[in-house]
XYZ file of C-alpha atoms in Angstrom:
283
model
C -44.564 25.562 -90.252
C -43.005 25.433 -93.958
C -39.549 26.636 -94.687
C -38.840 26.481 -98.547
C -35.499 25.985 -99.945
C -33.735 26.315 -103.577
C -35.945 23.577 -105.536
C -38.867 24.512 -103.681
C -38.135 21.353 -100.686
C -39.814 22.119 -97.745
C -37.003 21.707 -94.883
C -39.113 20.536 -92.144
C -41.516 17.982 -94.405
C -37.759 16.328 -95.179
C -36.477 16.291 -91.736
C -39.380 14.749 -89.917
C -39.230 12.253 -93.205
C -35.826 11.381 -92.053
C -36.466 11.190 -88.721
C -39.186 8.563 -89.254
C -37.191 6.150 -91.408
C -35.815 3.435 -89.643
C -32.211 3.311 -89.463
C -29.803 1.631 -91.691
C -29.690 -2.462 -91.487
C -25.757 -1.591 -91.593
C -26.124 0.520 -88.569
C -26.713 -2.533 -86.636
C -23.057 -3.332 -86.979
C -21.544 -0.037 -86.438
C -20.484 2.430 -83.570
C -23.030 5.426 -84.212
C -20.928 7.865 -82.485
C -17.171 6.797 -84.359
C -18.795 4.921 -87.277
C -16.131 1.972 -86.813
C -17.141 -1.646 -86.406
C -18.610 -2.633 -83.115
C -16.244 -4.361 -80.816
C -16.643 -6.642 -78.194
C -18.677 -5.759 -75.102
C -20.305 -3.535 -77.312
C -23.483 -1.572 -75.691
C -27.124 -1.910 -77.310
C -29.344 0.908 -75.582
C -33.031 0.494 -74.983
C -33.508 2.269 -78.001
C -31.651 -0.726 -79.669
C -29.046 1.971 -81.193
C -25.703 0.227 -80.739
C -22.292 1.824 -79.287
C -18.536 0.916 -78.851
C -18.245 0.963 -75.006
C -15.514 3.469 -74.619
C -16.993 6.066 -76.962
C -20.710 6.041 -75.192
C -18.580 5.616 -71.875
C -16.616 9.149 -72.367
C -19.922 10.625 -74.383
C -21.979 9.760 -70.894
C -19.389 11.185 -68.723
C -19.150 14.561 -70.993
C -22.668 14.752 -70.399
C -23.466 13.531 -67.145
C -20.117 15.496 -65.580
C -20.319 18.778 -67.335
C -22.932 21.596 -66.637
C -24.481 22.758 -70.338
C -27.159 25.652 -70.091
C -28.703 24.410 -73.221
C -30.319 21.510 -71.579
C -33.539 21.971 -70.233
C -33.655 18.411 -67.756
C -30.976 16.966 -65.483
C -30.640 13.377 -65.691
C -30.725 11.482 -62.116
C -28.502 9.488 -61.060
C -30.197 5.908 -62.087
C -30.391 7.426 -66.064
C -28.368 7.327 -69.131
C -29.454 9.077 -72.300
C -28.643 7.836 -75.790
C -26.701 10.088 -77.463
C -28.086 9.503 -80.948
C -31.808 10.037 -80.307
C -32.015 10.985 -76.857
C -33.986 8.768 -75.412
C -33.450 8.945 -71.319
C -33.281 5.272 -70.041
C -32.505 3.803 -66.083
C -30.456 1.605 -66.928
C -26.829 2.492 -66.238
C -23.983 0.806 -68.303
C -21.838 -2.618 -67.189
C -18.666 -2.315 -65.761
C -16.041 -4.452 -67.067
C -12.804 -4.625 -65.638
C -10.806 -5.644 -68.789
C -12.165 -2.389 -70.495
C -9.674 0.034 -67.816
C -12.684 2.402 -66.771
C -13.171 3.718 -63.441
C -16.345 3.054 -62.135
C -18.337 6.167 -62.062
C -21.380 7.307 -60.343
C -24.464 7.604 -62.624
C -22.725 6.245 -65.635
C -21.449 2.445 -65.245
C -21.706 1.958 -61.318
C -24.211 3.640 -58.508
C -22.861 4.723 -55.537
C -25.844 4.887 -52.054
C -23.219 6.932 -50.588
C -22.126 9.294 -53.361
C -26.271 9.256 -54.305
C -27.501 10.328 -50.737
C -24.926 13.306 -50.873
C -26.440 14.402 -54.550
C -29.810 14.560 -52.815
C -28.334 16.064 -49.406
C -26.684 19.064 -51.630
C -30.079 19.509 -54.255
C -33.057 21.572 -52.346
C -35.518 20.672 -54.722
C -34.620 16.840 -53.296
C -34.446 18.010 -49.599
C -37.297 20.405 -49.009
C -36.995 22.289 -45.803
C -39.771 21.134 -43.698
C -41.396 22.219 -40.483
C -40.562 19.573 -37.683
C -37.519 19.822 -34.985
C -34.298 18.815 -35.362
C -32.947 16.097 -33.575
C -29.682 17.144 -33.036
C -28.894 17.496 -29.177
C -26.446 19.727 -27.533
C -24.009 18.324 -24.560
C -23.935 20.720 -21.460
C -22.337 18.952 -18.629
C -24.292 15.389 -18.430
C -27.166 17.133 -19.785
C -28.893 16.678 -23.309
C -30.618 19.752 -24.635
C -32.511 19.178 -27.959
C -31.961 21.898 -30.742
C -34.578 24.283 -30.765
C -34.852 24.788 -34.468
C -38.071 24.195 -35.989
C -37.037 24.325 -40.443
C -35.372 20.999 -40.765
C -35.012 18.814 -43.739
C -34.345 14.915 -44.080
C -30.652 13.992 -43.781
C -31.274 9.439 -44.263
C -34.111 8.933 -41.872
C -33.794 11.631 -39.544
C -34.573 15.434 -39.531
C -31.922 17.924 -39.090
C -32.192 21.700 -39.212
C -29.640 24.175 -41.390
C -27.287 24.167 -38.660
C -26.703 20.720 -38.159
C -27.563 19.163 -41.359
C -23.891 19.196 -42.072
C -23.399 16.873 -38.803
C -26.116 14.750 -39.755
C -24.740 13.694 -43.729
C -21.210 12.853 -41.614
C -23.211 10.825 -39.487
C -25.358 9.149 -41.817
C -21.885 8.530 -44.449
C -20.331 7.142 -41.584
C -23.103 4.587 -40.831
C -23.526 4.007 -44.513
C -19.751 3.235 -44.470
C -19.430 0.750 -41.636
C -22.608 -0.846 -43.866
C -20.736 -1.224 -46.653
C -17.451 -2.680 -44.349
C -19.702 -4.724 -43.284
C -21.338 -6.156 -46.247
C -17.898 -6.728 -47.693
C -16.805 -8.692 -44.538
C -19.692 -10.919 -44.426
C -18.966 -11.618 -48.490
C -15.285 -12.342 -47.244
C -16.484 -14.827 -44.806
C -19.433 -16.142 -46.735
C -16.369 -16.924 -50.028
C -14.092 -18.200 -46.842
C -16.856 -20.571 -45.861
C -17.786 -21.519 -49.296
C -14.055 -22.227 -50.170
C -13.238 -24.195 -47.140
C -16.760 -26.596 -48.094
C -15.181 -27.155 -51.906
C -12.226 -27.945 -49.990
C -13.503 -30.372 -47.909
C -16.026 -31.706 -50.949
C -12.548 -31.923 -52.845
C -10.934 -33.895 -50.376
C -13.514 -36.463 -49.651
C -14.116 -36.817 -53.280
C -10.238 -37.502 -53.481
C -10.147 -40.265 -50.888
C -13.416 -41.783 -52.334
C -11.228 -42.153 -55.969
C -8.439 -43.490 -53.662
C -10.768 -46.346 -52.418
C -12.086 -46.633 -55.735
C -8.972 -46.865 -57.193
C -7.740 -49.666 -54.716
C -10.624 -51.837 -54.298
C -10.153 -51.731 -58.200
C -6.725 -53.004 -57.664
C -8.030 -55.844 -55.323
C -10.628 -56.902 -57.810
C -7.932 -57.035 -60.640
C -5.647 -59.061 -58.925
C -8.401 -61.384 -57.303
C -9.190 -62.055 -61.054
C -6.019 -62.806 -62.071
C -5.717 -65.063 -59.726
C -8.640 -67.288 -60.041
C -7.753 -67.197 -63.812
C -4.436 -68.606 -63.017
C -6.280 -71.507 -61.219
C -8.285 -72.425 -64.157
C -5.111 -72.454 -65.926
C -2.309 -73.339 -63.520
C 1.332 -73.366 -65.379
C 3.736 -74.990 -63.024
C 7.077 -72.709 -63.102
C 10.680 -74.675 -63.066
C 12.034 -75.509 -59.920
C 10.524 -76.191 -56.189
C 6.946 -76.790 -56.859
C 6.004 -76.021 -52.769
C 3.417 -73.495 -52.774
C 4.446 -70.668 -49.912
C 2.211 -70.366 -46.837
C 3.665 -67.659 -45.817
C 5.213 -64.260 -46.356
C 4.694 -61.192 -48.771
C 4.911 -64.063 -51.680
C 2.193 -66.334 -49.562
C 0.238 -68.404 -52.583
C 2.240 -68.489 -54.785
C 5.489 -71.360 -56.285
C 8.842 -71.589 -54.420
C 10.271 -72.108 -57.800
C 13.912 -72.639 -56.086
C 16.138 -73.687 -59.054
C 17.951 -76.458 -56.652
C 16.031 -79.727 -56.726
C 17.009 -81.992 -53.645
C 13.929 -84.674 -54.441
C 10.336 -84.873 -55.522
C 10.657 -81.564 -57.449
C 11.031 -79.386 -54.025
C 14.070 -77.985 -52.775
C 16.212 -78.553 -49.168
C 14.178 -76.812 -47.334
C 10.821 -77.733 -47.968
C 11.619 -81.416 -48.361
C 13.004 -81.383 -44.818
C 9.682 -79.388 -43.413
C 7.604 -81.999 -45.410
C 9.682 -84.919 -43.547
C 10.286 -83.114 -40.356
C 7.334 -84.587 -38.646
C 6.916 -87.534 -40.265
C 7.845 -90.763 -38.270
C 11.423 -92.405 -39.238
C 11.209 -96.039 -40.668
C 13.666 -98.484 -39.450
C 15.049 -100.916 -41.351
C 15.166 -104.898 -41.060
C 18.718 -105.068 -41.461
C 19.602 -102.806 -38.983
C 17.529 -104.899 -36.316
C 19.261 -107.827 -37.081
């Protein structure tokens, strides 16, 4: 197929020309929907054509979220399409919190609730099938199974027309109380986790604590046998205590009563020792 334009250019030769050349090294760096610089958390598709988040974001959304009769294929829920060569890929895009986006089903978060009511409200996903409902009626304390044979798969059970309704509530509700569940067993899973760090933390703490002490013990057991390689005798009583918080070391008492100790430990030196008389005295 040839359409020629003024200069005799075939359209079509040139467009398929420029669809084949690769893109632009400088494209690498730049939004290809707003042309600006790329920014940070910046999206590279599987096509490798790069995007701002918050332009592909609301581009997605447009096209994910708005009916358009021109396009011939709905996307599922799991797929994303590029919007610069349209390449369909099923991988949906991060969420970041910093970026203030909701999270959105189909675009940058996927929902097994919001999914299974897609497929619930799309026949072509939910065939009507031949099998019997089992939805059962209540009359007095009897049971009476619905006698409806066209039925269709509501989760992992077959309900017909008139009670598929029943069946999605039933099968959101148990999806629901997953979910509440999931989340508590998370909360107590981080709870348990947190109290372990805790307790990690606090051993760790007293084992510094011992650390720290024995340290203590081993500098001042140091010090002291240097000081006995190198005794300095201090001015005053030279006694050495033997008891007390100052036990070991010099009573250094500034008032000298004889033999370079004080009062009191010259009388506990003499207090036992036996008293001398003297000649005189006896005669």
């Amino acid at each position: 197929m040839s359409y020629i334009i003024e200069g005799g250019i075939n359209f079509y030769d040139e467009l398929y020309k420029s669809l084949d050349e690769s893109p632009n090294k400088d494209s690498n760096s730049v939004c290809l929907i707003t042309g600006l610089p790329l920014t940070e958390n910046f999206v590279t598709m599987e096509c490798k054509h790069t995007f701002n988040y918050i332009p592909l974001f609301n581009d997605i959304c447009n096209h994910k979220k708005k009916y358009n009769s021109m396009e011939r294929k709905m996307l599922k829920s799991t797929e994303i399409r590029c919007p610069y060569c349209r390449h369909v890929q099923t991988t949906l895009l991060p969420y970041y919190e910093n970026m203030n986006v909701k999270q959105i089903h189909g675009v940058n978060y996927f929902s097994e609730t919001a999914n299974i009511l897609n497929s619930l409200s799309d026949p072509s996903i939910s065939p009507y099938l031949v099998g019997e409902c089992c939805y059962k009626y209540k009359s007095g304390d009897q049971l009476i199974p619905c006698s409806n044979t066209k039925v269709t798969l509501v989760g992992e059970k077959l309900y017909c027309i008139g009670h598929r309704y029943l069946g999605k509530v039933a099968l959101i509700k148990e999806i629901k109380l997953k979910e509440k569940m999931d989340i508590k067993q998370k909360m107590m899973l981080a709870k348990q986790k947190l109290a372990e760090e805790k307790l990690l933390a606090k051993e760790e703490a007293i084992k510094q604590k011992q650390l720290l002490k024995q340290n203590k013990i081993n500098s001042i057991e140091k010090i002291k046998v240097d000081l006995g390689l190198a005794v300095v005798a201090l001015p005053g009583c030279q006694q050495i205590l033997t008891s007390g918080k100052n036990k070991g070391a010099q009573c250094c008492c500034l008032k000298i009563h004889t033999n370079n100790m004080c009062l009191r430990h010259h009388n506990l030196l003499n207090k036992h020792m036996p008293v001398v008389e003297s000649i005189g005295e006896k005669i």
